[in-house]
Every structure is written in structure tokens, then in C-alpha cells.
mmCIF file of C-alpha atoms in Angstrom:
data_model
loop_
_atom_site.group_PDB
_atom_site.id
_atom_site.type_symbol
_atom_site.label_atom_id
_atom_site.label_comp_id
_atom_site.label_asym_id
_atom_site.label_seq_id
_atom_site.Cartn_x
_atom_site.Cartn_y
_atom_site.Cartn_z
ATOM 1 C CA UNK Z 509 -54.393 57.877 100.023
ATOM 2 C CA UNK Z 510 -56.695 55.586 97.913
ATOM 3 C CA UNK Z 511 -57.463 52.126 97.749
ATOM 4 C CA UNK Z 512 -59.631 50.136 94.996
ATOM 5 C CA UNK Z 513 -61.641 47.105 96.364
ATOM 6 C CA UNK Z 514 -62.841 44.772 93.446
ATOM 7 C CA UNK Z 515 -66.313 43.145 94.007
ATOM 8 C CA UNK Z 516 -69.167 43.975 96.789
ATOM 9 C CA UNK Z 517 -69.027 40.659 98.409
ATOM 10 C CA UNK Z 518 -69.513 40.672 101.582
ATOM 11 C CA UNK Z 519 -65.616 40.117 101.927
ATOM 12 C CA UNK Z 520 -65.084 43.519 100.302
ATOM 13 C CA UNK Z 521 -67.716 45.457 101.954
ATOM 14 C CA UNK Z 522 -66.010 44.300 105.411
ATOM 15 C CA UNK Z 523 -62.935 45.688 104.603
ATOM 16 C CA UNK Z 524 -64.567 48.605 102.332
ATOM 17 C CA UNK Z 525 -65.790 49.829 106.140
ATOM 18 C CA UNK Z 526 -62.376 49.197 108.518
ATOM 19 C CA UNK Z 527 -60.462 51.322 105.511
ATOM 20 C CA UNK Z 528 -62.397 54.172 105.441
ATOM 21 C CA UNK Z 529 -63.034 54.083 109.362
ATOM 22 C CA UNK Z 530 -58.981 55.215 108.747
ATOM 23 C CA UNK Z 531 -59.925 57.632 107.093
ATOM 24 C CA UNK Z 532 -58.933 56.420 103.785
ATOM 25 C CA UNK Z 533 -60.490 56.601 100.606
ATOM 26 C CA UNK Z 534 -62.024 54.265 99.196
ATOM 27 C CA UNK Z 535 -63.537 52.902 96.339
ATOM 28 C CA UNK Z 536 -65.461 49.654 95.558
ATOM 29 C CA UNK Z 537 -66.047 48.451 91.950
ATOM 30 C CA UNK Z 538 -69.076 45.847 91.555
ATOM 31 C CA UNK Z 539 -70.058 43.720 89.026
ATOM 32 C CA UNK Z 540 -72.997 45.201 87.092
ATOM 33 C CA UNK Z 541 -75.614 42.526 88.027
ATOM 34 C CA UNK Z 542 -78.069 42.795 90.387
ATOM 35 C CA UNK Z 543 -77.343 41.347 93.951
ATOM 36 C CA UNK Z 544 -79.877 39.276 95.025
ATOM 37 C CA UNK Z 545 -80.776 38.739 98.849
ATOM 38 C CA UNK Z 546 -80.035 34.787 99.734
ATOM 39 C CA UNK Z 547 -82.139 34.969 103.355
ATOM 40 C CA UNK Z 548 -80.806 31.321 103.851
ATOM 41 C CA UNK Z 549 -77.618 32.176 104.362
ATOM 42 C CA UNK Z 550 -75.939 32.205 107.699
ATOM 43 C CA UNK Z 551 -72.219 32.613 109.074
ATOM 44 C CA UNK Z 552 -70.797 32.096 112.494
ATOM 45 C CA UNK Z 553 -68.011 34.627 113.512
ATOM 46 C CA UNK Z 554 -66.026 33.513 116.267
ATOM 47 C CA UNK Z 555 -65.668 35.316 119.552
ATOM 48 C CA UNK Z 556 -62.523 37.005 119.188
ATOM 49 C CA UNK Z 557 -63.714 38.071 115.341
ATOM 50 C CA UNK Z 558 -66.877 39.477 117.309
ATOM 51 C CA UNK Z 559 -64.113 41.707 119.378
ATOM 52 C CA UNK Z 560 -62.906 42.679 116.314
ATOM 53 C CA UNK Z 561 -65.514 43.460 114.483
ATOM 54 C CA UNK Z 562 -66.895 45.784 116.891
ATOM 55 C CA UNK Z 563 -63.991 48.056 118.000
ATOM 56 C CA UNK Z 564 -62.836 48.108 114.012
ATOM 57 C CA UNK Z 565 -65.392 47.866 111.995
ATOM 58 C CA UNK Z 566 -69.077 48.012 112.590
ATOM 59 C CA UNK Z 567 -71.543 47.783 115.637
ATOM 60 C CA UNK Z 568 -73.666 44.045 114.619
ATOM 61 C CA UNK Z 569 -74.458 43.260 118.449
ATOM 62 C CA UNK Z 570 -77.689 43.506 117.389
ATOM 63 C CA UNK Z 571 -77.611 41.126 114.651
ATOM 64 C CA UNK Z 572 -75.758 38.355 116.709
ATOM 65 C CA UNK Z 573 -77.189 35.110 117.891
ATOM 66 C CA UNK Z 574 -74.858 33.624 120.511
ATOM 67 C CA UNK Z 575 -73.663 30.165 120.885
ATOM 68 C CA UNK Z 576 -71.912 28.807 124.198
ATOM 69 C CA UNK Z 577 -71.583 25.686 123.570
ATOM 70 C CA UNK Z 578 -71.116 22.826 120.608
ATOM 71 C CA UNK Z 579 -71.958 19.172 121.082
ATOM 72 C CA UNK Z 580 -70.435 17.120 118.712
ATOM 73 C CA UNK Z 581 -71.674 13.562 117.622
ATOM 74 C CA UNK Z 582 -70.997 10.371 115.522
ATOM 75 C CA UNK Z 583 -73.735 8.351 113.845
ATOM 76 C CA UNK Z 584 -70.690 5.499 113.783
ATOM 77 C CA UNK Z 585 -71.108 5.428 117.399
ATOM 78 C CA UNK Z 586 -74.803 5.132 117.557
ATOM 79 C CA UNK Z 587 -75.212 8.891 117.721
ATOM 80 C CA UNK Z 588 -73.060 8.975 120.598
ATOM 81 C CA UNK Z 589 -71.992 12.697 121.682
ATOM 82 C CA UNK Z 590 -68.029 12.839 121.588
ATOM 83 C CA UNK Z 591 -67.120 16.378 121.936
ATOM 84 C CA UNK Z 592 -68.686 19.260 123.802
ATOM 85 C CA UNK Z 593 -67.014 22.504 123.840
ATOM 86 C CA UNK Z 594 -68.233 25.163 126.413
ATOM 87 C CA UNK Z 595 -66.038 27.538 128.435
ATOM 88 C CA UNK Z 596 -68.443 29.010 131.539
ATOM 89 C CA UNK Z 597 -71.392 29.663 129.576
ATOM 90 C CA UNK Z 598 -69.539 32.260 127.481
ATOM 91 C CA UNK Z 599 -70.017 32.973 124.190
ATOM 92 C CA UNK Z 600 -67.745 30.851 121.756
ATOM 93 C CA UNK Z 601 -68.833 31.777 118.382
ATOM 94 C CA UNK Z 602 -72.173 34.126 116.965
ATOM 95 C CA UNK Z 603 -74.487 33.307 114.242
ATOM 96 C CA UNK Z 604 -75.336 35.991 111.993
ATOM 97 C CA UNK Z 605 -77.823 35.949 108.672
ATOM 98 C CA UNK Z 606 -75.804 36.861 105.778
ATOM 99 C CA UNK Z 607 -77.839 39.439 104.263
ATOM 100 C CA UNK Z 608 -78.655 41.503 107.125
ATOM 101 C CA UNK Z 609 -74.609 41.671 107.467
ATOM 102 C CA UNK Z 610 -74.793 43.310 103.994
ATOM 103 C CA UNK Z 611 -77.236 45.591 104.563
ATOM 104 C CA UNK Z 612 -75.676 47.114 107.725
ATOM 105 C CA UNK Z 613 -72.549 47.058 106.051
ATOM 106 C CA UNK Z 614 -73.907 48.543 102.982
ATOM 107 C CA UNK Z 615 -75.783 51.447 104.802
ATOM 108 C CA UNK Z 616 -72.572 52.198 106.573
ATOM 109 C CA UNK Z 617 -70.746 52.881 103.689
ATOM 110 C CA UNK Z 618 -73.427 54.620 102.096
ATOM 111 C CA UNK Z 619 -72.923 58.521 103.190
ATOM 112 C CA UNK Z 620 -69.559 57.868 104.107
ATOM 113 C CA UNK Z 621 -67.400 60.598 102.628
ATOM 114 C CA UNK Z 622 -64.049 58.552 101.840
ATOM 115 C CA UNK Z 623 -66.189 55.871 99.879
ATOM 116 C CA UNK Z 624 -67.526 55.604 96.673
ATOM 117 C CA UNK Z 625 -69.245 52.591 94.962
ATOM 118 C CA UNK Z 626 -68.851 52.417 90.992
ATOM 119 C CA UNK Z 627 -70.242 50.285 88.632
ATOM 120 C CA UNK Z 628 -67.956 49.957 85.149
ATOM 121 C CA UNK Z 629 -65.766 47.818 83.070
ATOM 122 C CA UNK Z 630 -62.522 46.032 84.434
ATOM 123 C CA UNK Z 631 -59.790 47.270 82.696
ATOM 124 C CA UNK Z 632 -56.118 46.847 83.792
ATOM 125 C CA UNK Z 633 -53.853 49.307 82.689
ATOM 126 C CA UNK Z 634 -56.868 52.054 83.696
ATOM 127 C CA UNK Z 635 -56.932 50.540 87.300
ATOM 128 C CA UNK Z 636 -52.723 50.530 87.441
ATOM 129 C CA UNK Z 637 -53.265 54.182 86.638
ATOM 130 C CA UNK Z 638 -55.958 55.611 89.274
ATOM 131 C CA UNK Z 639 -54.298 53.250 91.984
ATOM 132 C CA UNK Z 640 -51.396 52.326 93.827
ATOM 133 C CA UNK Z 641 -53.510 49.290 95.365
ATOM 134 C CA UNK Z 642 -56.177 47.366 94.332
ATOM 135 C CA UNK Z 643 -57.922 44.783 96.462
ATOM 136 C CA UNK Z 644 -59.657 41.827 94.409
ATOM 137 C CA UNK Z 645 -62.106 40.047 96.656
ATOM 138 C CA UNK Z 646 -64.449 38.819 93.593
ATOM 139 C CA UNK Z 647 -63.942 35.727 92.267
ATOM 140 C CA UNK Z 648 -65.088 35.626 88.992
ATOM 141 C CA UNK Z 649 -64.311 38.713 87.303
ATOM 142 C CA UNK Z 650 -61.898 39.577 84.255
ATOM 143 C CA UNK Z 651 -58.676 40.624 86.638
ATOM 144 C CA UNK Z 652 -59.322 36.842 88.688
ATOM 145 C CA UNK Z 653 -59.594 34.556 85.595
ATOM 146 C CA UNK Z 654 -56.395 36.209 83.812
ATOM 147 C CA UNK Z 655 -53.793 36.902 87.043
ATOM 148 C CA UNK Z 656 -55.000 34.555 89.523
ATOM 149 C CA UNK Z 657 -56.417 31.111 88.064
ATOM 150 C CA UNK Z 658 -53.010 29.178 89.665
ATOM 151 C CA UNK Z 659 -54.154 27.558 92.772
ATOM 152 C CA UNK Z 660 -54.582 24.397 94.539
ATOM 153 C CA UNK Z 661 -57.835 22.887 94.053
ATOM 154 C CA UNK Z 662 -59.888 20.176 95.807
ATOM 155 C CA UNK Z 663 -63.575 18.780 94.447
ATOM 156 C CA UNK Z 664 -65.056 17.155 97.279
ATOM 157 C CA UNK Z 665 -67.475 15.382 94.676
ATOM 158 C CA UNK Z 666 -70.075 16.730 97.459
ATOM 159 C CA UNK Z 667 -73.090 19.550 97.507
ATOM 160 C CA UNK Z 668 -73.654 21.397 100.543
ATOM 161 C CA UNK Z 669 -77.658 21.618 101.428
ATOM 162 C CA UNK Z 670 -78.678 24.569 103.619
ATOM 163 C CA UNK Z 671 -81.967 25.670 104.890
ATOM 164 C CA UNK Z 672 -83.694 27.323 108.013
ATOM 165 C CA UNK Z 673 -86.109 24.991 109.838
ATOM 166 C CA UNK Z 674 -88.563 26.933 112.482
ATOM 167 C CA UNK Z 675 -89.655 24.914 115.564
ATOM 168 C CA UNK Z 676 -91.172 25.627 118.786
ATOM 169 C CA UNK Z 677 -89.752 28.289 120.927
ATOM 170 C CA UNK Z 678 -86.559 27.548 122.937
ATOM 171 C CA UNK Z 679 -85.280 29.992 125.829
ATOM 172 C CA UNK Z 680 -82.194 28.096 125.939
ATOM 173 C CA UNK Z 681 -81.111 27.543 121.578
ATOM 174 C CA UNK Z 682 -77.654 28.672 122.605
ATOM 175 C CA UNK Z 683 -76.379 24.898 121.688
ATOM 176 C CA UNK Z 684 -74.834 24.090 117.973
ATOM 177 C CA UNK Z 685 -74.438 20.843 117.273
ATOM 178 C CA UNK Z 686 -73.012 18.698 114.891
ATOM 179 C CA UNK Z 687 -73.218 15.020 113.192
ATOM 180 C CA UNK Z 688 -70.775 13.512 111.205
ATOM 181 C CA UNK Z 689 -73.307 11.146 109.584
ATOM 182 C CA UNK Z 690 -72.548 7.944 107.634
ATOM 183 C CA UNK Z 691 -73.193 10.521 104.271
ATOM 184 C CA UNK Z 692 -71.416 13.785 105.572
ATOM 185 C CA UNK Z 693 -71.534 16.068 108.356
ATOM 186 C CA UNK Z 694 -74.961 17.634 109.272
ATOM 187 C CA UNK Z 695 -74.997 21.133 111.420
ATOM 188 C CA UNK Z 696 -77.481 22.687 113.091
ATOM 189 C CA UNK Z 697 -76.798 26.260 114.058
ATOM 190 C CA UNK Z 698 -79.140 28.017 116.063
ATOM 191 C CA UNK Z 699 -79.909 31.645 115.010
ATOM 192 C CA UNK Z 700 -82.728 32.731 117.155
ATOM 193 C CA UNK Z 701 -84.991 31.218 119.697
ATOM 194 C CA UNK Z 702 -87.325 29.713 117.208
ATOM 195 C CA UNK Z 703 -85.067 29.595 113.884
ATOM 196 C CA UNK Z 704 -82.172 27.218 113.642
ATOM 197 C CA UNK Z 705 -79.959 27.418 110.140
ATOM 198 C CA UNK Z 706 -79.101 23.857 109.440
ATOM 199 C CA UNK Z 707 -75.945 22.908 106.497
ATOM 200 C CA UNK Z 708 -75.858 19.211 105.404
ATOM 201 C CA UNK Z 709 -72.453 18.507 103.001
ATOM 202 C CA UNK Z 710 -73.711 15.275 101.012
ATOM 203 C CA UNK Z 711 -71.966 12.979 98.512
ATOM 204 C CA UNK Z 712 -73.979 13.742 95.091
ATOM 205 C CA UNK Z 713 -76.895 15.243 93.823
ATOM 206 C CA UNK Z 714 -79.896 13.970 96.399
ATOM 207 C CA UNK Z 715 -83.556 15.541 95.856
ATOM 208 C CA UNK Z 716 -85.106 17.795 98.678
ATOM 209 C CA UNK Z 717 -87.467 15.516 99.988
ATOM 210 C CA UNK Z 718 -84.582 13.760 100.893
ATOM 211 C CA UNK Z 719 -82.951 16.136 102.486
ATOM 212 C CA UNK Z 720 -85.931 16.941 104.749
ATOM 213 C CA UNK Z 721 -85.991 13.383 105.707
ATOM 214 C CA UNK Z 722 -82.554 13.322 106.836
ATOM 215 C CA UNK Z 723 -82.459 16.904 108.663
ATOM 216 C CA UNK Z 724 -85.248 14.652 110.706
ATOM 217 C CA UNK Z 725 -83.616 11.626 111.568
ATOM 218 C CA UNK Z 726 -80.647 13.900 113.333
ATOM 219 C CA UNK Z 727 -82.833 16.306 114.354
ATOM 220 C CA UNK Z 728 -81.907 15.305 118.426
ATOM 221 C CA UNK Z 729 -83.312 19.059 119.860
ATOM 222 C CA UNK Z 730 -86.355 20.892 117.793
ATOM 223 C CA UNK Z 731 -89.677 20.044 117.388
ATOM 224 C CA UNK Z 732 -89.967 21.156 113.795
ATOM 225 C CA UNK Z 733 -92.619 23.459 112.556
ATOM 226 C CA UNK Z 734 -91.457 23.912 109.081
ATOM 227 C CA UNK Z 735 -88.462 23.365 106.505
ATOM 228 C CA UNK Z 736 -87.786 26.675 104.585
ATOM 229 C CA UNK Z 737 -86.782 26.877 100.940
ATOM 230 C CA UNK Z 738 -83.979 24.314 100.706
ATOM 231 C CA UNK Z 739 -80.774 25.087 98.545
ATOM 232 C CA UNK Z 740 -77.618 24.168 97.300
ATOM 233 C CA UNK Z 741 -74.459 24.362 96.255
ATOM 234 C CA UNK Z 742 -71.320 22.741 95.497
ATOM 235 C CA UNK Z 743 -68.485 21.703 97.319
ATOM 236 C CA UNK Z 744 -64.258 22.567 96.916
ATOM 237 C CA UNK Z 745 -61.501 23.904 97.855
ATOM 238 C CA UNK Z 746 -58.992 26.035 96.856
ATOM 239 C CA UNK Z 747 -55.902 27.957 97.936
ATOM 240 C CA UNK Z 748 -54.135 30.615 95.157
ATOM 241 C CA UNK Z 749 -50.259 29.744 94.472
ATOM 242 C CA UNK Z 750 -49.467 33.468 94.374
ATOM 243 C CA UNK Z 751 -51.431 36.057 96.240
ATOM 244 C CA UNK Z 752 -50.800 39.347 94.258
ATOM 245 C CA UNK Z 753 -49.843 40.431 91.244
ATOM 246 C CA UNK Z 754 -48.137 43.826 90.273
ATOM 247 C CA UNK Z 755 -50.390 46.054 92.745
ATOM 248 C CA UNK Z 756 -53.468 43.913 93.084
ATOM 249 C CA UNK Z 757 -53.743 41.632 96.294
ATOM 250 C CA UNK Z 758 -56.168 38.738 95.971
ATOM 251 C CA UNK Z 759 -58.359 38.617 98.753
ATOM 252 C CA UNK Z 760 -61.326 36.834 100.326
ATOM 253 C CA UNK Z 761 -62.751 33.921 99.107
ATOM 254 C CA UNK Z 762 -60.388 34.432 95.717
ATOM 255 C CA UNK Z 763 -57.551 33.375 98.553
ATOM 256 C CA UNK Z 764 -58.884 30.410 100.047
ATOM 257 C CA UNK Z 765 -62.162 28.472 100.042
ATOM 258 C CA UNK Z 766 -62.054 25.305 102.343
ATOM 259 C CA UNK Z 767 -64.847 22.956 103.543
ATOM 260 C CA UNK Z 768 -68.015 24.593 105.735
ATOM 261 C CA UNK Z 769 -68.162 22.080 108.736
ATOM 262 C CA UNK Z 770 -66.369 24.504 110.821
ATOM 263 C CA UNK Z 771 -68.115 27.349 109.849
ATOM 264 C CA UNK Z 772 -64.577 28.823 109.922
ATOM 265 C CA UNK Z 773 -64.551 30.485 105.560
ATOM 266 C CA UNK Z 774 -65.202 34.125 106.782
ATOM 267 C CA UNK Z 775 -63.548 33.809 110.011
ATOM 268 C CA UNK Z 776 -59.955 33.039 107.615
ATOM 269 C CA UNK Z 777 -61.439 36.431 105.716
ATOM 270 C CA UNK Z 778 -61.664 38.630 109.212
ATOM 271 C CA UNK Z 779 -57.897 37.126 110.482
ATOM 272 C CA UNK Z 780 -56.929 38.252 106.709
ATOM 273 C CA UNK Z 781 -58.246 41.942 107.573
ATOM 274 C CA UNK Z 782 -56.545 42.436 110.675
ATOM 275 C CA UNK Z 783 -52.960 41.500 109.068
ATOM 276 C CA UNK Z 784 -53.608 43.872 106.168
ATOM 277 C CA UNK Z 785 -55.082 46.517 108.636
ATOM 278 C CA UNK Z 786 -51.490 45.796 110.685
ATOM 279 C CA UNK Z 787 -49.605 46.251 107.474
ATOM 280 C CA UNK Z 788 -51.604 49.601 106.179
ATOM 281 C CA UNK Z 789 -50.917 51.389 109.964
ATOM 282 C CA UNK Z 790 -47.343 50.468 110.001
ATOM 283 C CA UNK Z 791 -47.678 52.031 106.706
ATOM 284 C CA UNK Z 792 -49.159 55.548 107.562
ATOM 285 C CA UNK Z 793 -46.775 55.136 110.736
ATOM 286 C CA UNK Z 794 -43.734 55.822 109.030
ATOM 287 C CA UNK Z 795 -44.980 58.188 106.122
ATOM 288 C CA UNK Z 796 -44.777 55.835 103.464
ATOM 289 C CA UNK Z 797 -47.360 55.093 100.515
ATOM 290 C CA UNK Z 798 -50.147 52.899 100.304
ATOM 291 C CA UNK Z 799 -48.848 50.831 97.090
ATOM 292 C CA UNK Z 800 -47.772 47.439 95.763
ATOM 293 C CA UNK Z 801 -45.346 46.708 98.585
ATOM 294 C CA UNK Z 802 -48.063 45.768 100.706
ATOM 295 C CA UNK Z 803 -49.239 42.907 98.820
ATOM 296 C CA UNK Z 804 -45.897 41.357 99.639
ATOM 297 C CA UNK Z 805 -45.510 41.870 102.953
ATOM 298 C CA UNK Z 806 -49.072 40.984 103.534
ATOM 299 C CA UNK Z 807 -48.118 37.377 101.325
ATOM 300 C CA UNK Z 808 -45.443 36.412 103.681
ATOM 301 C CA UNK Z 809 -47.197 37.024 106.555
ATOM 302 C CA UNK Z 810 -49.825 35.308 105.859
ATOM 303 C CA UNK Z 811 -50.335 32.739 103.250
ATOM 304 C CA UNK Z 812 -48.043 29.727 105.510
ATOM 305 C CA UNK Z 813 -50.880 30.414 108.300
ATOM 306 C CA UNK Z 814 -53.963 30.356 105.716
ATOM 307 C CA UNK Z 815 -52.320 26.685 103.865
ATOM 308 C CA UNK Z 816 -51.963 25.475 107.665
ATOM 309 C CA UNK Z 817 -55.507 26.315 108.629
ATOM 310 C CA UNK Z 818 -57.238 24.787 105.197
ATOM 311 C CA UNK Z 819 -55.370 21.887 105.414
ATOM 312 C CA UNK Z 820 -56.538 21.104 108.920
ATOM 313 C CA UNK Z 821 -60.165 21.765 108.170
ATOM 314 C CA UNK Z 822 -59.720 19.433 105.171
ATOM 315 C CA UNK Z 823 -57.949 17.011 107.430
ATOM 316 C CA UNK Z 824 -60.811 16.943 109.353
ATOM 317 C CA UNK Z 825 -63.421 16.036 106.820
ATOM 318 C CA UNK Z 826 -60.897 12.928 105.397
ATOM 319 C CA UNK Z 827 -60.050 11.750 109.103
ATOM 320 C CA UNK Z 828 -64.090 10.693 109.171
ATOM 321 C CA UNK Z 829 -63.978 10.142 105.565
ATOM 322 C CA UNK Z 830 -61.271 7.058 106.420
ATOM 323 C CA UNK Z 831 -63.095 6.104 109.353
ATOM 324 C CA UNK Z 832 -66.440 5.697 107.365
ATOM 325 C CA UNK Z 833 -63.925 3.520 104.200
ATOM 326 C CA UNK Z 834 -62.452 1.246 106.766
ATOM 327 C CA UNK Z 835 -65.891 0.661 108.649
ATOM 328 C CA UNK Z 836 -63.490 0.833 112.228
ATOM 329 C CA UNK Z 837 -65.212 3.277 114.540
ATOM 330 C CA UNK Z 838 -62.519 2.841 116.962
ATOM 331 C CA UNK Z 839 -60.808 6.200 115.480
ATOM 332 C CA UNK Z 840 -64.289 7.710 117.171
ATOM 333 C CA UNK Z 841 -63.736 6.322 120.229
ATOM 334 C CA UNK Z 842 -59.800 7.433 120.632
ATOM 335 C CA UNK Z 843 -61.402 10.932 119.299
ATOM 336 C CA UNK Z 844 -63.596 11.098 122.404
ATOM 337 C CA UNK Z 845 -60.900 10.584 124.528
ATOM 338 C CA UNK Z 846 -58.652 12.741 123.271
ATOM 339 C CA UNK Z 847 -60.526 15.970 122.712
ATOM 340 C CA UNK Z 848 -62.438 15.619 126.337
ATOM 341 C CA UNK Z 849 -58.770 16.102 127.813
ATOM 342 C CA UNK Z 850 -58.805 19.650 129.433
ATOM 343 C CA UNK Z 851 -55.493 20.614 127.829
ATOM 344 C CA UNK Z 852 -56.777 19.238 124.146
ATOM 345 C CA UNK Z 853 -59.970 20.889 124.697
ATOM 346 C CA UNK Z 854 -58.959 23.649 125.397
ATOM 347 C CA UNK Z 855 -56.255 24.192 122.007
ATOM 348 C CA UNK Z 856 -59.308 23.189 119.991
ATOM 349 C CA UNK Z 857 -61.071 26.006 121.193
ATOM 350 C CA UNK Z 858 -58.211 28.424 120.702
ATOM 351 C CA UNK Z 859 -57.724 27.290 117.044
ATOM 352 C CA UNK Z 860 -61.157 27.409 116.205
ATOM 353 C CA UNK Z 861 -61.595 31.082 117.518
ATOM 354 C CA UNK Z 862 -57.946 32.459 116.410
ATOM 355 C CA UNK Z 863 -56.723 30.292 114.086
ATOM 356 C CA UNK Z 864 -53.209 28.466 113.824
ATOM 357 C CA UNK Z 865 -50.527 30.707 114.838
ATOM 358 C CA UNK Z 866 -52.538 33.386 116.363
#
């Protein structure tokens, strides 16, 4: 048994790993350009995706920051807090840095004997010949732009801003917290005890001093040493019409691509895995191949949950959105009441760490 993974995102290598810890063999085609490390980037995983990872995949306890509790806030109400989510000091979601991910990931697969990592030329009708399934999980290539450019897009008309900020030494950074600001929602996500990653999603192009100014103003925990390298990039959405084509499954951020102020894009990439990973065993349960069939079964399974969960992150971002139009922060207010119920508090939780329909 052989499977083809297009692309070495980070998407791809995460799956690259759970195959061949099957025992299956594996092969990962990358682009021929030369990756380069972003050490700004950061992800949160959710708790149960932690689980996950760990007994499936790869060992990254050491790479985790923990965070057991989020605080979130409205500048419409004066910077009031109106949500806090904590469950008895346990961890609800971990912070990772992207590239050191990668790295582990990469050096797992390295001298792994059922992968192999090839650099060459897309070409169809060779990759419909050397396998019965091919997993696309890059974006941009030849294979993405001619079978799967159908899909439901959204431009937010926004960048996203994201930089590190060092500050003074907390024992206690185990707190995210989050502003929905009069310009767009500003997190800060702690990573260590004296790093916090912060991600500000802002309504046009605004110059970095700007940015610094406003990662002060709603700065309500650190006492800020320095602002590292700020950067950007823009803002959509986007969910593909038709998930697979012949033998190749789209995958990853190909799939679905939704809004970062739940931290929740490669969370929807880790439920993905464990459906497909469901799929494969049932597969090698009963004897039967590892080929095209799989792409639909893994389609209906999926793709209702994956529309359901984008569209409620994107309802999310317009429900403030409207609030901010209509200048009536009363929508706030019923917020606050709402989500401090035990029973509502507790479902948002359970979403946010499983997903709809999990």
C-alpha cells in the first residue's frame, strides 16, 4: 500500500507521519522552492487535538505552551470582559510555534523507512499511474489550479498583523485573551513565560508603527519589552465545492480556509485526519485497497461538518461586524449574559475543542 501526499505544508507533513506510523508507504512531493522558516508563526491546537496528536502522531509535549483559560473582551463596552472560559485550571487549548512543529515533524519522517520525500514536476496521468491515492494539501500547485479552483470564497477586505512581543517574566501567562476592537479582533496568545504571539485582523493596509501603537492600547497584561518583526497577510475564506477528483482528495488548507480569531484553521485540518485515518483502517480491516473510493466516503463524511464549522467562525466575525455598523452595543451585553450561562458555556467549549458534530 502507497499513498502520494502533494505539498510539505505543515498539513501534509502531519498526515505524512500518522500514515506511515501504519505502516504505510508513503511519499510526499514538494514544490521545488526553498522553505523558509516564518519564526512568527504560532498555532493553538485544542486539547482533545493535543490527545490526538500524541497517541497518533508525534510526541510535541515538549513544544506545547498551555492555556487554561480565555478572557474575552469588547472595546464597545469600555473594554469590559464578557466571556471567560476556564474548566478547573485544565488545559483548554496549547500554543505551539509553527516552525518548530515542522522541524519535529520533518525529522520524524526523515529515516523513516515507509517515507520518501521527492522533489519533481506535477504531472497527472504519471501520478494516476504510480498511485491509487493522492493527497493534495498544497494550494497552489498545477493539480489545485486545474481540478480544484470551484469553491466558495469570502474577501474579508482585511490583513491579519502578527508578531511576538517579549515582556517581563510571568509565572502565571497561562491566560489568552481576546478584543474585539472597534477595527477587528486583537489576540494575544501566550507562548512562553516571557513571549506572547499576538494576531490583530484589521480593515486595510495600516503601517507598522501603527500596529505597535494599537497592540499597546489593548495590551491589559504585559509590560512590553520589545515588538518583534511585524508581518502580514491577507484575509479570506474559502470552502472547495467538490473535494476530490478521480483519485486525488483535496486536503488541508486547499479544503477550507476560514477567519483566524479562533485560532481554530489547523484544528479543522487535525478533525480532517482522524476521519481519513477512520476511513483508511476500516479499509485495511476488511482487505480492501487503498484507492479512489476513499475520497468519497471521506467527502460525505465530512464536508456538511467542515461548511457548518466555517460558517460559524464567519458568523462570528459579522455578528461584531453588525454590532460595530449599527453603533448598538446592546448585542454585547445580551452576549455576556448568554455565554456566562453554565450550560452555554460549557457547548462553547465543546465546539471550540471538537468541533460541530463531534
Amino acid at each position: 500500500m502507497k499513498i502520494c501526499i502533494l505539498g510539505d505544508s505543515l498539513t501534509g507533513l502531519t498526515l505524512a507521519k500518522a500514515l506511515v506510523n501504519k505502516g504505510i508507504y508513503t511519499d510526499i512531493i514538494s514544490s521545488k522552492t526553498i522553505r523558509k522558516k516564518d519564526k512568527s508563526r504560532t498555532l493553538g491546537i485544542s486539547k482533545t487535538n493535543v490527545e490526538f496528536f500524541q497517541k497518533n502522531i508525534l510526541d510535541i509535549e515538549d513544544l506545547l505552551w498551555d492555556i487554561n483559560s480565555i478572557e474575552i473582551y469588547s472595546e464597545n463596552l469600555k473594554n469590559e470582559k464578557i466571556i471567560n472560559f476556564e474548566k478547573n485550571n485544565q488545559r483548554l487549548f496549547s500554543t505551539i510555534r509553527n516552525h518548530e512543529l515542522i522541524t519535529k515533524l520533518f525529522l520524524g519522517l526523515k529515516k523513516n523507512k515507509f517515507f520518501k520525500l521527492k522533489k519533481e514536476s506535477l504531472n497527472y496521468e504519471s501520478l494516476k499511474k504510480k498511485y491509487k491515492l493522492v493527497i493534495n494539501c498544497d494550494l497552489n500547485n498545477i493539480i489545485s489550479k486545474k481540478f480544484f479552483s470551484k469553491k466558495f470564497n469570502k474577501n474579508y477586505n482585511s490583513f491579519a498583523y502578527t508578531s511576538i512581543i517579549e515582556h517581563q517574566k510571568l509565572s502565571n501567562n497561562n491566560t489568552a485573551h481576546q478584543t474585539f476592537t472597534k477595527k477587528g479582533p486583537i489576540a494575544f496568545l501566550p507562548i512562553s513565560s516571557k513571549e506572547t504571539s499576538v494576531v490583530y485582523s484589521l480593515k486595510g493596509d495600516k503601517n507598522f508603527s501603527e500596529i505597535e501603537s494599537l497592540i499597546h492600547k489593548f495590551n491589559i497584561r504585559y509590560k512590553i519589552k520589545r515588538i518583534n518583526e511585524i508581518k502580514r497577510f491577507e484575509l479570506k475564506s474559502s470552502n472547495l465545492r467538490s473535494y476530490y477528483y478521480k483519485n486525488i482528495l483535496a486536503f488541508g488548507d486547499l479544503l477550507h480556509k476560514i477567519h483566524p480569531l479562533a485560532g481554530q484553521g489547523f484544528n479543522m485540518s487535525i478533525r480532517d485526519i482522524k476521519v481519513l485515518l477512520k476511513i483508511i483502517d476500516s479499509k485495511i480491516g476488511t482487505g480492501l485497497d487503498l484507492d479512489s473510493t476513499i475520497c468519497k466516503e471521506f467527502e460525505n463524511q465530512n464536508k456538511h461538518k467542515n461548511y457548518l464549522f466555517s460558517y460559524g467562525i464567519d458568523f462570528i466575525y459579522e455578528f461584531f461586524n453588525i454590532e460595530k455598523k449599527l453603533n448598538n452595543y446592546m448585542i454585547s451585553k445580551y452576549l455576556k449574559i448568554f455565554a456566562n450561562n453554565k450550560i452555554s458555556k460549557n457547548f462553547l467549549i465543546k465546539v471550540a475543542d471538537k468541533g460541530f458534530l463531534n
